[in-house]
Coordinates of C-alpha atoms and ligand atoms in Angstrom, one line a residue:
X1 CA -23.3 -23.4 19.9
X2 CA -20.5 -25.1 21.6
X3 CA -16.8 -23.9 21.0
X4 CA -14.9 -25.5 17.8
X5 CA -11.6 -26.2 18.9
X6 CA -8.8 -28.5 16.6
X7 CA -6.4 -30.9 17.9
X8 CA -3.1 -31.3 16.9
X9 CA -1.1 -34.5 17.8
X10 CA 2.7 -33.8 18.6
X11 CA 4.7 -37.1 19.0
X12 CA 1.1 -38.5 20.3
X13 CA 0.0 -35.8 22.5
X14 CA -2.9 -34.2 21.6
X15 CA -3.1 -30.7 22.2
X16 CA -6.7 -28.9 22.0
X17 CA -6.7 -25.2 20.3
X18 CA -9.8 -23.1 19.9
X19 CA -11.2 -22.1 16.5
X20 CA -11.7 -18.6 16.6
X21 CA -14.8 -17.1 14.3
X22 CA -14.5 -13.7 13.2
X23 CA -17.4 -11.6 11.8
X24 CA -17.0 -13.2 8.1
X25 CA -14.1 -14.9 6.2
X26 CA -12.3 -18.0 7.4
X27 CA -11.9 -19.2 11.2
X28 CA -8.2 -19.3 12.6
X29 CA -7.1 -22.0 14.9
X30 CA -5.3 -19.9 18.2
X31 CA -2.1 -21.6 18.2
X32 CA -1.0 -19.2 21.1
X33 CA -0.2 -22.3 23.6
X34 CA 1.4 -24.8 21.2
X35 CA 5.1 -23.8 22.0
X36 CA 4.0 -24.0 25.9
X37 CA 2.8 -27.8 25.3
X38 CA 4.5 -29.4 22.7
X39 CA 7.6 -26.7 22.4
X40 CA 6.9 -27.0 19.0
X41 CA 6.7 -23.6 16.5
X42 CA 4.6 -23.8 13.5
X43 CA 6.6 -22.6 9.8
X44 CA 4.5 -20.7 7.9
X45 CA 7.1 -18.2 5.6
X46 CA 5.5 -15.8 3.9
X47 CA 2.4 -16.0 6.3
X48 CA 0.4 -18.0 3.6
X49 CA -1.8 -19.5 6.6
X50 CA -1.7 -17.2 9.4
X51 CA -3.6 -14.4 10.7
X52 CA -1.3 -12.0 12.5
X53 CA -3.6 -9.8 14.4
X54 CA -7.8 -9.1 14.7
X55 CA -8.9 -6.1 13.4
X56 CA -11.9 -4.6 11.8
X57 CA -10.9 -2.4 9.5
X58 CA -11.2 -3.9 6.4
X59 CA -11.7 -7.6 4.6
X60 CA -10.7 -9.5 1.4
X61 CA -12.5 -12.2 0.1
X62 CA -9.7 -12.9 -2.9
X63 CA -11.7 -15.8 -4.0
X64 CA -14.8 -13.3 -4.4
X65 CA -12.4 -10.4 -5.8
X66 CA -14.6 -8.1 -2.4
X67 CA -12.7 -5.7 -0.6
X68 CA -14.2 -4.3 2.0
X69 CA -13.4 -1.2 4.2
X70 CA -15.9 -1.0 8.0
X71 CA -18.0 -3.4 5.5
X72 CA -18.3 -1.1 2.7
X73 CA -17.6 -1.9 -0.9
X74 CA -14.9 -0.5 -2.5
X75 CA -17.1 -0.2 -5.8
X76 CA -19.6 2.3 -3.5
X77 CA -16.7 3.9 -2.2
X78 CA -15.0 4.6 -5.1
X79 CA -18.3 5.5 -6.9
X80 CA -20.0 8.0 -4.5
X81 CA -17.4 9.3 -1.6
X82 CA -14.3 11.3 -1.6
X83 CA -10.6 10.1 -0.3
X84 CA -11.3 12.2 3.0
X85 CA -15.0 10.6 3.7
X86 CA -12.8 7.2 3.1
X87 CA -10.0 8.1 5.6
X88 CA -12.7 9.5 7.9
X89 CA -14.0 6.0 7.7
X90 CA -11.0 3.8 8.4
X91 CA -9.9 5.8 11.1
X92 CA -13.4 6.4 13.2
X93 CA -15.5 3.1 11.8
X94 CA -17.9 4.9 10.7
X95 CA -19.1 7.1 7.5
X96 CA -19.2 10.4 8.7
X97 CA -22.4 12.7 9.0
X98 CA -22.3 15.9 6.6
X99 CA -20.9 18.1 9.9
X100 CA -18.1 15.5 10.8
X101 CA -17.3 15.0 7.4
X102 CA -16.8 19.4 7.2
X103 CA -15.3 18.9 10.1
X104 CA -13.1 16.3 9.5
X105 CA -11.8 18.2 6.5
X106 CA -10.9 21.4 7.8
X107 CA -8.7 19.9 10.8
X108 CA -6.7 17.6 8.3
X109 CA -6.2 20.9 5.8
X110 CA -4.9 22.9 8.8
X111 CA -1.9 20.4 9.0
X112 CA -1.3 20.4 5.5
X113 CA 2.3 23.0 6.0
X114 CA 5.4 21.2 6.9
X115 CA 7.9 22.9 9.2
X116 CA 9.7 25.5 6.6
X117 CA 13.0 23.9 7.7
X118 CA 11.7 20.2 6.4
X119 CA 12.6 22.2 3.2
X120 CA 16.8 21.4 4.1
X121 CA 16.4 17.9 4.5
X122 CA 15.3 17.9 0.7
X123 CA 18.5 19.7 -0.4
X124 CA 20.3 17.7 1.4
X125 CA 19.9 14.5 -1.0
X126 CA 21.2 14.5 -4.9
X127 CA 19.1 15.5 -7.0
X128 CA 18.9 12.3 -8.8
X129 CA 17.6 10.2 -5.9
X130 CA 14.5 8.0 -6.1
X131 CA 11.8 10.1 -4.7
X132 CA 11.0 6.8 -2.5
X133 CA 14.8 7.3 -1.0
X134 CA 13.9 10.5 -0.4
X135 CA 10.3 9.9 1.0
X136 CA 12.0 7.3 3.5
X137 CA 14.1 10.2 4.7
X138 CA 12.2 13.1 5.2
X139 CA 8.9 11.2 6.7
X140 CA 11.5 9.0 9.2
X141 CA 12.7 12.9 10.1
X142 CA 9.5 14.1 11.0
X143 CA 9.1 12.8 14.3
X144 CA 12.2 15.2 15.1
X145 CA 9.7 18.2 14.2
X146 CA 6.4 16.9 15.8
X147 CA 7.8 16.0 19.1
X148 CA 4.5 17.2 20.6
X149 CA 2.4 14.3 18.5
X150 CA 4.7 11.3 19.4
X151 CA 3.4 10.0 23.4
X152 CA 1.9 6.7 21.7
X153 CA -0.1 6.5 25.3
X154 CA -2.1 9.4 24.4
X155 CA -5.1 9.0 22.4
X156 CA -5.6 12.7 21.7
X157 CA -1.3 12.6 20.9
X158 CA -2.0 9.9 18.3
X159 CA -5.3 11.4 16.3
X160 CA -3.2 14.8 16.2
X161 CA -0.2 12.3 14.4
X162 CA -3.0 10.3 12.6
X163 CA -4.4 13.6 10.9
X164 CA -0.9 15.3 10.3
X165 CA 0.2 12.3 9.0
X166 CA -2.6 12.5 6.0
X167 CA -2.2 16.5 5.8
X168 CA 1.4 16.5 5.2
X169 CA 2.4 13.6 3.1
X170 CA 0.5 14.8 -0.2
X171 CA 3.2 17.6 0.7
X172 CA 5.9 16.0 1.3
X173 CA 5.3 14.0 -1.8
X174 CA 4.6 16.8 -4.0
X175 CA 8.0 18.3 -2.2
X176 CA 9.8 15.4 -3.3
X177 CA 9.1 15.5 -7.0
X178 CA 9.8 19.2 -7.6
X179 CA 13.1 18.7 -6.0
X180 CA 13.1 15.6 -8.3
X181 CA 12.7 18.2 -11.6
X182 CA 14.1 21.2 -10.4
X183 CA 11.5 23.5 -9.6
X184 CA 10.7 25.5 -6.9
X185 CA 8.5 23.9 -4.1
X186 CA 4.3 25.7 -4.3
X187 CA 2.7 25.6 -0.9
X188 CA -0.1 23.5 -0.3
X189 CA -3.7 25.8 -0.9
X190 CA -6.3 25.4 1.4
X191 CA -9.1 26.3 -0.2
X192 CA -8.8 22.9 -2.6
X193 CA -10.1 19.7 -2.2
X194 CA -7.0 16.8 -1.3
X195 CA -6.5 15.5 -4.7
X196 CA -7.0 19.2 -6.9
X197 CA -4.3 20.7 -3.8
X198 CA -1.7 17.5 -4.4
X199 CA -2.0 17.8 -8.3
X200 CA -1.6 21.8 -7.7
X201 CA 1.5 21.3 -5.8
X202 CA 3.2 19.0 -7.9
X203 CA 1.9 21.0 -11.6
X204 CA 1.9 24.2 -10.6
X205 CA 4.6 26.6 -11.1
X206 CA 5.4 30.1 -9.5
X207 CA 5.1 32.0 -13.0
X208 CA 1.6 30.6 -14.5
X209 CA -1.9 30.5 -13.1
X210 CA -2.4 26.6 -12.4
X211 CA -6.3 25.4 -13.2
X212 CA -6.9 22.2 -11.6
X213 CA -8.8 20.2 -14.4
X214 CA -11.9 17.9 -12.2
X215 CA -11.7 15.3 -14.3
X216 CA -8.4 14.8 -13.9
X217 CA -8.3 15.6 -10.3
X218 CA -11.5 12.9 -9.4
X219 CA -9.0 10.5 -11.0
X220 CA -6.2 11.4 -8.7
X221 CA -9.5 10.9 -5.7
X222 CA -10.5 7.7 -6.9
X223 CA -6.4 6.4 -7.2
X224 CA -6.0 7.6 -3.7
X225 CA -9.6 5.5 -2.7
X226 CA -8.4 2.4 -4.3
X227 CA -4.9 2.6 -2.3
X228 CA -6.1 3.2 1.0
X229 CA -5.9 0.2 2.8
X230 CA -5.6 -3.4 2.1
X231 CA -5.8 -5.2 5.6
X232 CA -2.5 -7.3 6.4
X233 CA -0.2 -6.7 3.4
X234 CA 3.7 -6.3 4.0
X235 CA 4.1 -2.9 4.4
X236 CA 1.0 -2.4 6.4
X237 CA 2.4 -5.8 8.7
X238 CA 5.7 -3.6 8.9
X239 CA 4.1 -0.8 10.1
X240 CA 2.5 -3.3 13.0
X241 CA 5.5 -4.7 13.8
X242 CA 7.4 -1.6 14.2
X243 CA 4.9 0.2 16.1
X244 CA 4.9 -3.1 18.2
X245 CA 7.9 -2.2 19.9
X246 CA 6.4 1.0 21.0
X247 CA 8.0 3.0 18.1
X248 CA 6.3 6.8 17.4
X249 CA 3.9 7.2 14.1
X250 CA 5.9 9.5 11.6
X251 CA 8.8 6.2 12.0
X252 CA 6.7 2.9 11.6
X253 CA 5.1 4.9 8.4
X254 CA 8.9 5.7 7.2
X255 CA 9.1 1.9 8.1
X256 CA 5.9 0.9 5.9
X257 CA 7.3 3.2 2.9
X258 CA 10.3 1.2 2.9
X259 CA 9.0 -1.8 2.9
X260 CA 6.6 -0.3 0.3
X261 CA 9.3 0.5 -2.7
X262 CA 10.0 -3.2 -3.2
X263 CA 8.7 -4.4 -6.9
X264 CA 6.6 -7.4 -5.6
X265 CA 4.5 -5.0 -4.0
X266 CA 4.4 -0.7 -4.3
X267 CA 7.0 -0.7 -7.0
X268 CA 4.5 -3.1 -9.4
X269 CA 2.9 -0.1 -11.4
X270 CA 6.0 1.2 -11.8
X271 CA 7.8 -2.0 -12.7
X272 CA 4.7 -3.2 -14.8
X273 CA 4.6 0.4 -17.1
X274 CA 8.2 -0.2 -18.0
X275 CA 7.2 -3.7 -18.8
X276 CA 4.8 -2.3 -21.3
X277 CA 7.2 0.3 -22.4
X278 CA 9.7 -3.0 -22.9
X279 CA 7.3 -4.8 -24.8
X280 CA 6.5 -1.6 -27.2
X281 CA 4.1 -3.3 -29.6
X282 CA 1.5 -5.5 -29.6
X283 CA 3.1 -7.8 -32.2
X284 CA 5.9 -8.7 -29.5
X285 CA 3.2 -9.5 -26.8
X286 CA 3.3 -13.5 -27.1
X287 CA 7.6 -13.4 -26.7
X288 CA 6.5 -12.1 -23.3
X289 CA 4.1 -14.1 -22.8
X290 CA 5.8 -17.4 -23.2
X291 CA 9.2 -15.8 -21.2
X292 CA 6.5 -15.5 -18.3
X293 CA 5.4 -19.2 -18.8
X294 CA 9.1 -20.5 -19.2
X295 CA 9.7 -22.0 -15.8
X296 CA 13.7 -21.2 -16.3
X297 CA 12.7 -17.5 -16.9
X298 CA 12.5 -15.3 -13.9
X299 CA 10.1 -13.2 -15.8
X300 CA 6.7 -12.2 -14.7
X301 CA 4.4 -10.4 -16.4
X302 CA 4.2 -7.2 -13.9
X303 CA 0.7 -6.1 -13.1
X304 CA -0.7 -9.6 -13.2
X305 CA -1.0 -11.8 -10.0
X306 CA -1.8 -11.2 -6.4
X307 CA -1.2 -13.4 -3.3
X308 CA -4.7 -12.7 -1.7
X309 CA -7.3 -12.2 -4.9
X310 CA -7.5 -15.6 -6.9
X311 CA -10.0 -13.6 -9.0
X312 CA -10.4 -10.3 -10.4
X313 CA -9.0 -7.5 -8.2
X314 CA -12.1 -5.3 -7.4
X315 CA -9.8 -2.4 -7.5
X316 CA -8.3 -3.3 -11.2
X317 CA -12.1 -2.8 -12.6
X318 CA -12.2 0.7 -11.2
X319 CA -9.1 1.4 -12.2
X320 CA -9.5 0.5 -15.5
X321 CA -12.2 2.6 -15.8
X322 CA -10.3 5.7 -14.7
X323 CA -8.0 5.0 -17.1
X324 CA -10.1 5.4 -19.6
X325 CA -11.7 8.4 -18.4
X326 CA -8.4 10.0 -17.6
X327 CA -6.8 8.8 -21.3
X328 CA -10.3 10.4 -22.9
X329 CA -9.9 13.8 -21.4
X330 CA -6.7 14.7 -22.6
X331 CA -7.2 13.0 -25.8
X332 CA -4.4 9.7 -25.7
X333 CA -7.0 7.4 -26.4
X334 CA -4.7 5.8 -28.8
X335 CA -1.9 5.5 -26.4
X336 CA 0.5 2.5 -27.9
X337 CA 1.2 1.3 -24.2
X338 CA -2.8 1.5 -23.8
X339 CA -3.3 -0.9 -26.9
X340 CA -0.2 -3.4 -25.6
X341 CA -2.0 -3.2 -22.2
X342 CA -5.5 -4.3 -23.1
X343 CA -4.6 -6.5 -25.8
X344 CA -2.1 -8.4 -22.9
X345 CA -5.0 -8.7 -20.9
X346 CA -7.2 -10.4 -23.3
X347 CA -4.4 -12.9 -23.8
X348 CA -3.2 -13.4 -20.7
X349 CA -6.9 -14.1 -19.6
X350 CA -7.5 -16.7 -22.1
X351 CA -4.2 -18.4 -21.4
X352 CA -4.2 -21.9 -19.9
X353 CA -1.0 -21.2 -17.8
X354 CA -2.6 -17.7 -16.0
X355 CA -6.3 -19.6 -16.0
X356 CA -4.6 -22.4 -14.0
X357 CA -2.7 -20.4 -11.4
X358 CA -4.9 -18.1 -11.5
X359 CA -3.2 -14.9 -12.6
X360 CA -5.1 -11.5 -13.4
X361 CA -4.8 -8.4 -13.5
X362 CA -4.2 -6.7 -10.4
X363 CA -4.6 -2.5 -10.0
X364 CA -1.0 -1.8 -10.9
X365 CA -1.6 -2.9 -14.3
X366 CA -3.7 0.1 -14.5
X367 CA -2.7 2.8 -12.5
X368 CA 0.6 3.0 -14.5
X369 CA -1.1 4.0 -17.6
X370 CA -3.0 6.6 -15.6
X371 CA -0.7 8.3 -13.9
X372 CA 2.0 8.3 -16.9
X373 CA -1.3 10.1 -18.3
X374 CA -1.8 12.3 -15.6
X375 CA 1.6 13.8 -16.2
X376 CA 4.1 12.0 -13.3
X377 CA 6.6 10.2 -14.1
X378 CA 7.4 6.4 -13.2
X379 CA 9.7 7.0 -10.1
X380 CA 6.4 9.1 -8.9
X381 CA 4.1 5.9 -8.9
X382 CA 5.3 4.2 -5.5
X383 CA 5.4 7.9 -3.6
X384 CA 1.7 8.3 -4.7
X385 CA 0.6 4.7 -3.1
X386 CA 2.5 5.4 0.0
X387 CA 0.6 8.8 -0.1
X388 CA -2.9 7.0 -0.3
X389 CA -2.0 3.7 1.8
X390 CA -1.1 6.4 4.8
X391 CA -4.0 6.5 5.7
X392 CA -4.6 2.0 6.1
X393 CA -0.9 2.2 8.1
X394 CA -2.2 5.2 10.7
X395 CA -5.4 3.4 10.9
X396 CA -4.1 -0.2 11.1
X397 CA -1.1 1.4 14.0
X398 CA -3.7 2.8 15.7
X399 CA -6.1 0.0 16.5
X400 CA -3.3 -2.7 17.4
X401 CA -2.3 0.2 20.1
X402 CA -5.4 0.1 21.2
X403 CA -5.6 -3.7 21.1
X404 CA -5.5 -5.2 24.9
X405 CA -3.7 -8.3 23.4
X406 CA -0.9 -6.2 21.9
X407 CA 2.4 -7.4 22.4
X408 CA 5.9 -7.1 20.6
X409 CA 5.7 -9.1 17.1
X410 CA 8.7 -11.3 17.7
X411 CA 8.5 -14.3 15.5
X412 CA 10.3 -17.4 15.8
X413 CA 12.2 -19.8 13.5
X414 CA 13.2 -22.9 12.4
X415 CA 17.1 -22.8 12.9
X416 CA 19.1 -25.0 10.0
X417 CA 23.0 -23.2 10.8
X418 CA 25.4 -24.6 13.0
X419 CA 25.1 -26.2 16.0
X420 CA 27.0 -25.2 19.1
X421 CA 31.1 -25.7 18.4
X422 CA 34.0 -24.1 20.1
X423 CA 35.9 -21.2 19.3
X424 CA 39.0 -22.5 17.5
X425 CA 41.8 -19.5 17.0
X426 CA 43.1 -18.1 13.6
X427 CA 46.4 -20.0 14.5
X428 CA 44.8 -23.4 14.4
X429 CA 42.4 -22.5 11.7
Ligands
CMC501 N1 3.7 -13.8 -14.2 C1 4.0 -15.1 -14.5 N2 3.8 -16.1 -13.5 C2 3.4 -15.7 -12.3 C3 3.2 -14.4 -12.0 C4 3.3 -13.4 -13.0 N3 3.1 -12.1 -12.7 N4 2.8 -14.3 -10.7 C5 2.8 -15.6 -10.2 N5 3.2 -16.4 -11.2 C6 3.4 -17.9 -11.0 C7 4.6 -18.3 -10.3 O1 5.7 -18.5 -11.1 C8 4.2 -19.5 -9.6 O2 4.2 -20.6 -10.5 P1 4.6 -22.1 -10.0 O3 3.5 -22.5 -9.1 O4 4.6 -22.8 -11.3 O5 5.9 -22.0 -9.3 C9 2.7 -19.3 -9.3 O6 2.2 -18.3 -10.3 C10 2.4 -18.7 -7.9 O7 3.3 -17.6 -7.7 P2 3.8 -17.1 -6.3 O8 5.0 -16.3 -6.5 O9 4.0 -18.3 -5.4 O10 2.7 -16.3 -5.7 P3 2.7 -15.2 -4.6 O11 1.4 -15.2 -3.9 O12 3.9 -15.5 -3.7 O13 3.1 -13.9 -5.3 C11 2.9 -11.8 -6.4 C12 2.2 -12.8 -5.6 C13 2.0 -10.5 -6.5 C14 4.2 -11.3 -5.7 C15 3.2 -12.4 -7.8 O14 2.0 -12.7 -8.5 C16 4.0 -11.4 -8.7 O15 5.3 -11.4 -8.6 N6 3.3 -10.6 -9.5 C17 4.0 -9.6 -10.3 C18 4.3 -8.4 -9.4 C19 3.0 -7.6 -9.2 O16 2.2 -7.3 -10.0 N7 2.8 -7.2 -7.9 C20 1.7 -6.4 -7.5 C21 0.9 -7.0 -6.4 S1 -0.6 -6.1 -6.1 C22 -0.1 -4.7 -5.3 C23 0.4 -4.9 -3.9 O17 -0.2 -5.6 -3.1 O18 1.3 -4.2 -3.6

């Protein structure tokens, strides 16, 4: 089959750019030579139409609501494997046999310490902080501990940062919210699986035996599946960019938790549980509603809406399903914010104005509910995505390194300020 290619006509010259097919999902058009011959730029804000990179790791058909990571379904993923057979996955390609998988598992749990003097950097911040300003700090700072993991060129250098990465932030979180409440920090325990250790560090206290409930704990597994990657979003594109410049691991993920904490995109549970807390009963739901639909309202229902899934988000069924497995167990099947939430969804998916645009529920509508349920508490819910989405940054970081065509992002723009003028002096001003 011969090569597509597009032509674009710039002051009548044509230009010819190849169509690039990838294995599914829509073709891109390699505008790589336009500046060179037609020193034109193309505007795209917000990257509504551009691809930034190729990669393999996972794929998003929002019009399908299909998210796919190394080709996998979520729903399979979520169903039948474990949060370490999923990282195993988006790190190596593959599923991992029984021995890689034991394997696999052992070396991340013998990074799961932090250096004992990480412990200062937590005292170090008020004790009122956001657990996300504190996250920022402490993960930035540990590329001053793990000096011997930071050589970017080294592929050996990288899996040991890849792997201590995973290890050490359920740790680091868990670190954070003790701190957060007051209690003393509990060592990670190796002899538990990744989600029972996380909910042991953050539940457990010095003074009482701590039984991890499984229920609760394949919950806290199955949150950390659904968060694990999401191809191109913004924090993961921040984490590209920074590591574009060369910049070690443990900083471009500090970069991507930033980036992270802002409410359009981590911070949506959060924002979207106080929005049910705000709204209280379901009586009040339609003033919300119509504050959403009022064009002169900067209101939006939190939770609902996604740039990329014009559909169902695959991840919103599966959560909502936890939810209810989670609320079951420890008997809040009658939680008021539970009734406001399903009975919001029922409207807001009959409504004209969310049919139209499109507009449903996304996973942060659920996993609010759940892990108020599971006992954290709202500044918590952006620290446990970062936790999970690790995983999608170390993976995405490491294939653009490895990508031959991998260059500095360094975007252009379309300049609208002041042309060139002279330097007048504050005397004549
Ligand atoms: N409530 C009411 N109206 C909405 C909402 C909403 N949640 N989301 C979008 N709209 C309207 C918006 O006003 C606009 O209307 P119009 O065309 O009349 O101007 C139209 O839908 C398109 O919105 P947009 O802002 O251009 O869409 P976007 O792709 O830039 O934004 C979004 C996507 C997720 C930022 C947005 O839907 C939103 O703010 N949702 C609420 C926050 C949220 O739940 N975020 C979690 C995202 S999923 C997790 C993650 O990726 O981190």
């Amino acid at each position: 089959m011969a090569n597509k290619s597009a032509v674009i006509t710039v002051d009548g010259k044509q230009v010819e750019m190849n169509v690039r097919s990838g294995s599914i999902g829509p073709e891109v058009i390699d505008i790589g030579s336009l500046y060179k011959n037609t020193g034109t730029f193309t505007y795209d804000p917000g990257f509504t139409s551009t691809a930034s990179c190729e990669s393999k790791i996972t794929y998003i058909d929002g019009d399908e609501g299909v998210l796919l990571h190394r080709g996998y379904p979520i729903e399979q993923l979520a169903e039948h494997g474990d949060f370490l057979e999923v990282c195993y996955l988006l790190l190596y390609g593959e599923l991992p046999t029984a021995a890689q998988k034991k394997d696999f598992d052992h070396r991340v749990t013998m990074h799961t310490m932090v250096h004992e003097q990480m412990s200062r950097f937590f005292t170090g911040f008020r004790r009122d902080a956001h657990p996300m300003a504190v996250m920022c700090g402490t993960v930035g700072a540990l590329s001053a501990f793990y000096h011997d993991s930071t050589d970017i060129t080294d592929p050996h250098q990288r899996m040991v940062a890849s792997l201590r990465m995973i290890a050490k932030m359920p740790t680091i979180a868990a670190m954070a919210y003790k701190y957060h409440i007051g209690q003393p920090f509990v060592y990670p325990k190796n002899d538990l699986d990744y989600a029972s250790n996380f909910l042991r560090m953050c539940f457990a206290v010095p003074c009482e035996e701590y039984v991890v409930n499984p229920v609760l704990a394949r919950a806290m597994d199955r949150i950390f599946i659904l968060h694990a990657d999401h191809e191109q979003n913004a924090s993961t594109s921040t984490v590209r960019l920074a590591g574009s410049s060369g910049a070690n691991p443990f900083a471009c993920i500090a970069a991507g938790i930033a980036c992270l904490w802002g409410p359009a995109h981590g911070g949506a549970n959060e924002a979207a549980l106080n929005m049910l807390a705000e709204i209280g009963s379901v009586d009040r739901i339609p003033e919300y509603v119509a504050k959403a639909k009022d064009k002169n309202d900067p209101f939006r229902l939190m939770g609902f809406g996604h740039r990329v899934y014009k559909n169902y988000d695959p991840r919103a069924k599966i959560m909502q399903k936890t939810t209810h497995e989670v609320l079951g167990e420890l008997g809040h099947r009658d939680d008021p914010l539970l009734e406001v939430a399903m009975e919001l969804e029922r409207i807001a998916l009959t409504d004209e104005y969310f049919i139209e645009k499109k507009l449903y529920p996304n996973i942060d509508f659920y996993s609010g509910i759940t892990l108020k349920a599971l006992g954290f508490p709202t500044t918590m819910f952006t620290v446990l995505f970062a936790l999970a989405r690790t995983v999608g940054w170390i993976a995405q970081w490491n294939e653009m390194i490895e990508d031959p065509q991998q260059r500095i992002g360094r975007p252009r723009q379309l300049y609208t300020g002041e042309p060139q003028r002279d330097y007048v002096p504050t005397s004549k001003r």
